[in-house]
mmCIF file of C-alpha atoms in Angstrom:
data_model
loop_
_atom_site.group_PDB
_atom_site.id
_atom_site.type_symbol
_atom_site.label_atom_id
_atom_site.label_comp_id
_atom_site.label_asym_id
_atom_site.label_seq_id
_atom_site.Cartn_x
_atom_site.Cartn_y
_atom_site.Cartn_z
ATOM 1 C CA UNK M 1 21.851 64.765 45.503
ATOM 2 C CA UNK M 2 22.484 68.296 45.248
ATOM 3 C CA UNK M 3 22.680 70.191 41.898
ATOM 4 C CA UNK M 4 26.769 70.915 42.541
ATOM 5 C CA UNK M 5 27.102 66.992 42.868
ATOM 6 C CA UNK M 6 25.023 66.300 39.710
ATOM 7 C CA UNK M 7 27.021 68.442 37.688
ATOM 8 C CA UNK M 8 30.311 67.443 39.054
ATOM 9 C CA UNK M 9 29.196 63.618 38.597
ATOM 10 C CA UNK M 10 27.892 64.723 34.889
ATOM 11 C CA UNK M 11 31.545 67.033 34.202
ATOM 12 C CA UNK M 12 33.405 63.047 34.998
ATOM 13 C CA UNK M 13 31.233 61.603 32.677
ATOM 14 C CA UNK M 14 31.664 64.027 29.734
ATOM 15 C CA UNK M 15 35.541 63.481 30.571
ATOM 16 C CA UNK M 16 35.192 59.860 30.135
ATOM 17 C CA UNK M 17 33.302 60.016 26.782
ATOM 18 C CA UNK M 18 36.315 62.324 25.723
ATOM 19 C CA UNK M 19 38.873 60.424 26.928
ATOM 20 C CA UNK M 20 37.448 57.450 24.955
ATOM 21 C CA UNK M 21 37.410 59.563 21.790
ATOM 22 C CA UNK M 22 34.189 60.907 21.762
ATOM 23 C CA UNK M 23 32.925 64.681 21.114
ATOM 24 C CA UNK M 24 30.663 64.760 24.016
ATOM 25 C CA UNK M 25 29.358 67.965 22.325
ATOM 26 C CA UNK M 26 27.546 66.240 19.306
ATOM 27 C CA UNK M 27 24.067 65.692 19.334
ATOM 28 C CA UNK M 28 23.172 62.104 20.319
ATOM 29 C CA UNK M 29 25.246 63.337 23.293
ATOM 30 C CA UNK M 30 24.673 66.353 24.773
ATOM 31 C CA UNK M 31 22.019 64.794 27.398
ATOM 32 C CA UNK M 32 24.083 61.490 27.833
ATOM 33 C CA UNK M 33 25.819 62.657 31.019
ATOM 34 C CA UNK M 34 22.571 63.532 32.986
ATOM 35 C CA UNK M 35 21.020 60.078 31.365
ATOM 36 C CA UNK M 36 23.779 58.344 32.983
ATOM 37 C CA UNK M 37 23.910 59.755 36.361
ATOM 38 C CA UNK M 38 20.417 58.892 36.420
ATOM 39 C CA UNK M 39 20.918 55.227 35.259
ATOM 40 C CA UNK M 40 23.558 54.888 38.325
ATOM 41 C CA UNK M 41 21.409 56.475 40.982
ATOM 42 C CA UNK M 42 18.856 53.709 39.987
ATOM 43 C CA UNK M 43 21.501 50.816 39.360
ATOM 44 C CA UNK M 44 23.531 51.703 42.519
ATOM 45 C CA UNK M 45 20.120 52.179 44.803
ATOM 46 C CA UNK M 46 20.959 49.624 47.265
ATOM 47 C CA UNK M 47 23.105 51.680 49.067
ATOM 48 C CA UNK M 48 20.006 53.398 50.181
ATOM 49 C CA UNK M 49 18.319 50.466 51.601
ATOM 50 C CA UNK M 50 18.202 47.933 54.837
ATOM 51 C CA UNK M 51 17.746 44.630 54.165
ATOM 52 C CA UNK M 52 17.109 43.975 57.674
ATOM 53 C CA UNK M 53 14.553 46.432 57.430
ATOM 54 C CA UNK M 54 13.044 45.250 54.439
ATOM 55 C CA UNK M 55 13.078 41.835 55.903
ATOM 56 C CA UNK M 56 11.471 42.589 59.439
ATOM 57 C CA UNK M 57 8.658 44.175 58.175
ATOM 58 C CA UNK M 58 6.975 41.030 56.722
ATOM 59 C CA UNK M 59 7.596 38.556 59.013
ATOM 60 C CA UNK M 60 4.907 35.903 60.205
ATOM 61 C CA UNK M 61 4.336 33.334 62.518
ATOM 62 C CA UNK M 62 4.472 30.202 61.369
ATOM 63 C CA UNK M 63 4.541 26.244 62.455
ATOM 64 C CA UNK M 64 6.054 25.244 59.470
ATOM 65 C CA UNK M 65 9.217 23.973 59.630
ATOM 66 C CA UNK M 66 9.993 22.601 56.179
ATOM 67 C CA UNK M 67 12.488 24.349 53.036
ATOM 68 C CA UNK M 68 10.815 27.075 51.483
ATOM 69 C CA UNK M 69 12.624 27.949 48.422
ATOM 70 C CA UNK M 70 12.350 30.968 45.611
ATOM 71 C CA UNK M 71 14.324 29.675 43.149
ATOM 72 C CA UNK M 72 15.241 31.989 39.350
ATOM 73 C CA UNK M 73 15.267 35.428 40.851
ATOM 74 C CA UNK M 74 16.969 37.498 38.257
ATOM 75 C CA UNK M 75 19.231 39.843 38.751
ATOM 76 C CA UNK M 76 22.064 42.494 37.477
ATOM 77 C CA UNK M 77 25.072 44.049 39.253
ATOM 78 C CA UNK M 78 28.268 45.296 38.760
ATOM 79 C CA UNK M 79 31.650 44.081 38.686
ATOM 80 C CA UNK M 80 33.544 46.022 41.293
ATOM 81 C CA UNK M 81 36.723 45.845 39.642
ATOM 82 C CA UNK M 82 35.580 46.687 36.128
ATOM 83 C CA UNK M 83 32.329 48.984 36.826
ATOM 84 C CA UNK M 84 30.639 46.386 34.378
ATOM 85 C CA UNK M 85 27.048 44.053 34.384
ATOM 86 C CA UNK M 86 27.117 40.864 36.389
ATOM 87 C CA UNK M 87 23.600 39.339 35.020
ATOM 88 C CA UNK M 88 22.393 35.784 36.749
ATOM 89 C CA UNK M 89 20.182 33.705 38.555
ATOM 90 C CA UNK M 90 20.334 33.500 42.942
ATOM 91 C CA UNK M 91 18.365 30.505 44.176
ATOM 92 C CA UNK M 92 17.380 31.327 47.917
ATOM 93 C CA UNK M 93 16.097 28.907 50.678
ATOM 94 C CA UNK M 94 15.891 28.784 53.973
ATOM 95 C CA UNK M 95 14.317 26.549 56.553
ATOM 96 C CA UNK M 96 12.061 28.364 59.411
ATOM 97 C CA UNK M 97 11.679 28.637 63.061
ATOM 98 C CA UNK M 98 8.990 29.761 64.064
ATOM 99 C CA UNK M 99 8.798 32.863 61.251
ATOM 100 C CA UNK M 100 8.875 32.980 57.650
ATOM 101 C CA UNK M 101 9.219 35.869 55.670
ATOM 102 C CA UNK M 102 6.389 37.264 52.663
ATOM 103 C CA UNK M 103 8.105 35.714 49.858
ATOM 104 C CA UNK M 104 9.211 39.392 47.533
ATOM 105 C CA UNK M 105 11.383 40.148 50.610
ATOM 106 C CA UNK M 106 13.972 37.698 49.654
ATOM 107 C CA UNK M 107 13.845 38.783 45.899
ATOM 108 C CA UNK M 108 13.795 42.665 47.356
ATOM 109 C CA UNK M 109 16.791 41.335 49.406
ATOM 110 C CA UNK M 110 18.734 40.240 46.909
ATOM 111 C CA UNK M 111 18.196 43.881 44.691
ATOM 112 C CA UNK M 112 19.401 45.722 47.717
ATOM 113 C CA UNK M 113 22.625 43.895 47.353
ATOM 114 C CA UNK M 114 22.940 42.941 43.689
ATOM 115 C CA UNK M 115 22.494 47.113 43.534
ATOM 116 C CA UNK M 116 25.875 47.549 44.659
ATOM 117 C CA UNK M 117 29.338 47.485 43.547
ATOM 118 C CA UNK M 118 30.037 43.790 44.184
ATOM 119 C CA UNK M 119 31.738 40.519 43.590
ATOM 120 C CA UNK M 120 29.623 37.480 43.067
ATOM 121 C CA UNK M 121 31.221 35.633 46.026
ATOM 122 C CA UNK M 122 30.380 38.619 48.099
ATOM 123 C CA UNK M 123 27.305 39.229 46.896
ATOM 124 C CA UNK M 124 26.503 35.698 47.639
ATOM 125 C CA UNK M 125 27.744 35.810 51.418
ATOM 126 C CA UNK M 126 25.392 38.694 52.081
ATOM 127 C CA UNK M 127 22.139 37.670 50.703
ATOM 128 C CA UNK M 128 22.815 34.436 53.023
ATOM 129 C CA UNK M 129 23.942 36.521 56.110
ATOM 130 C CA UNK M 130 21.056 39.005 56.040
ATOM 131 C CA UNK M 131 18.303 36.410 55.848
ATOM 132 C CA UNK M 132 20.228 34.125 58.018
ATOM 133 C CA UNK M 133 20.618 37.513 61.546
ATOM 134 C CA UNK M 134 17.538 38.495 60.426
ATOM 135 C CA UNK M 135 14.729 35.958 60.322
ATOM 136 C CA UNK M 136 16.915 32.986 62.505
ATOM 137 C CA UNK M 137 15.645 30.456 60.631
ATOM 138 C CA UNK M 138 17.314 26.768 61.071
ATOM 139 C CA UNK M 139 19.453 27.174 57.850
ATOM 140 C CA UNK M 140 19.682 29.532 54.884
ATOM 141 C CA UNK M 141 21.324 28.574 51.283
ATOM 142 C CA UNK M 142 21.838 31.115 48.399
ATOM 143 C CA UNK M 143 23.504 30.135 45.522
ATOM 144 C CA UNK M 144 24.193 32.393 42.229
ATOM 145 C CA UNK M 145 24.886 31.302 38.702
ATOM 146 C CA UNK M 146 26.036 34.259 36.741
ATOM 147 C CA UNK M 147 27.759 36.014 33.199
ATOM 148 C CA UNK M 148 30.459 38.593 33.912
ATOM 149 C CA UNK M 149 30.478 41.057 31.188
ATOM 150 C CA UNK M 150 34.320 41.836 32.710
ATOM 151 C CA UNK M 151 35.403 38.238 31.358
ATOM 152 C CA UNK M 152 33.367 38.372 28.285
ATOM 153 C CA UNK M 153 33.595 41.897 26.691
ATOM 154 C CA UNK M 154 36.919 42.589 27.653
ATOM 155 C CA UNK M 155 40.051 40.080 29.295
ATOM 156 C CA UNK M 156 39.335 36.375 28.362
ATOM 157 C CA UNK M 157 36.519 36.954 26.122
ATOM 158 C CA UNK M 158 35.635 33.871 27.357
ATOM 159 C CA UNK M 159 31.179 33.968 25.877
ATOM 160 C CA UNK M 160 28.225 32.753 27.839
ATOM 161 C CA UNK M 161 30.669 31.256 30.788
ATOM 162 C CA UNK M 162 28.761 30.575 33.903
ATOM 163 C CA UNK M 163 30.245 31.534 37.513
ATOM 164 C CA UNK M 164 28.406 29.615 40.383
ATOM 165 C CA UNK M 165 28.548 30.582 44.125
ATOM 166 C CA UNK M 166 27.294 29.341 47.259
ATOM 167 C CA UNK M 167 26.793 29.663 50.682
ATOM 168 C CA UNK M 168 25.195 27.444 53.216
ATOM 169 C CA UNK M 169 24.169 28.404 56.826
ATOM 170 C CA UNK M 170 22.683 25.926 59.701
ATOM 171 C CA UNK M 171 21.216 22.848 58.464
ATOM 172 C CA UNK M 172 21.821 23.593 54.738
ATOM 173 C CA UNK M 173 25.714 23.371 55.664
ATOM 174 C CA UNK M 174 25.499 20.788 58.761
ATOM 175 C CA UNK M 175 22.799 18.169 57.240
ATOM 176 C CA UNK M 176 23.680 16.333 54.096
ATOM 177 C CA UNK M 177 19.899 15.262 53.530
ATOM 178 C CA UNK M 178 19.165 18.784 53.598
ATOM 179 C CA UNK M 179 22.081 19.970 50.996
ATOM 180 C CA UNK M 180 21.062 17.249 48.892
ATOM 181 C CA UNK M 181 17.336 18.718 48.892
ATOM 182 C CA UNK M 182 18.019 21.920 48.040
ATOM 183 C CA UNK M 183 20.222 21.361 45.044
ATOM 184 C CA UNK M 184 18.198 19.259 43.757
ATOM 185 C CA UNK M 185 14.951 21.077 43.769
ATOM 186 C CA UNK M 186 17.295 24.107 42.002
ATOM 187 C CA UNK M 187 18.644 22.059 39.487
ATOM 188 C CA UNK M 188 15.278 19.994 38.636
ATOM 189 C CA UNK M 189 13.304 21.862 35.461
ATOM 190 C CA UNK M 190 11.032 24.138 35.961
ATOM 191 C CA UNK M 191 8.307 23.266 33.938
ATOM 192 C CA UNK M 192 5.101 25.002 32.918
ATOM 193 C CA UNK M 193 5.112 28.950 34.364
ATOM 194 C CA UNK M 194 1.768 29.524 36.140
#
């Protein structure tokens, strides 16, 4: 970004602090505004990435043809509406045809979106839709279980409740068998961490 940009972005966040109440002259905050635009240029960093790209780049030849599932990928976001954290769990899985993918793309994936301003359902839809165009597999299914600071620190105040989303593609949405499979392996305990 260019040093006009930086300042104007760090000028709007002095502004806010003031307009909050704060003296965004005292100490603790004189470097806050240059702290944060760094924060966002981190937190927001999926603008600045392909998933498609990210996704070609590691894909294999394969005969297998059964579920291959990465299941508790963490992640944060950002409430579009509210500018605050979205923290959860996405469960990916997808069934292949002929290519499977080295298994940190679909955790990369899901950063390159979840590093956005989003909506959970949206958020969801993506994940699914990129893996889905970009490796063709026979089905894809992402589902997200996740806190919105936007119901609990503020609105509501409604603590520790859980927003689930899903979306199914091929066989995941078309095969019950399948479905079943899937949400059982995510819901089953983990067990022992390796």
């Amino acid at each position: 970004m260019s040093e006009n940009k930086n300042k104007e972005f760090e000028n709007a966040v002095k502004i806010m602090m003031q307009h909050v109440g704060e003296d965004a002259s005292r100490e603790g905050l004189l470097d806050t505004p240059a702290r944060v635009r760094k924060a966002y240029e981190f937190i927001y960093g999926g603008y600045k990435e392909d998933p498609t790209e990210i996704l070609k780049k590691a894909l294999f030849t394969t005969s297998n043809d059964e579920m291959v599932l990465v299941k508790d990928i963490e992640f944060y976001s950002t409430c579009e509406h509210h500018l605050l954290p979205i923290i959860g769990r996405v469960h990916v899985a997808y069934i292949p045809d002929g290519k499977v993918v080295g298994l940190s793309k679909i955790p990369r994936v899901v950063n390159v979106f979840a590093r956005r301003m989003q909506i959970q359902e949206q958020l969801t839809e993506q994940i699914a839709d990129a893996i889905m165009n970009t490796i063709n597999p026979k089905g894809v299914a992402v589902v997200i279980q996740a806190r919105h600071m936007c119901m609990e620190m503020r609105g509501v105040e409604k603590i520790n409740s859980t927003t689930t989303s899903s979306a199914l593609r091929g066989l995941f949405k078309k095969d019950e068998k399948t479905r079943s499979e899937f949400f059982s392996l995510i819901n089953s305990p983990t067990g022992t961490r390796y």
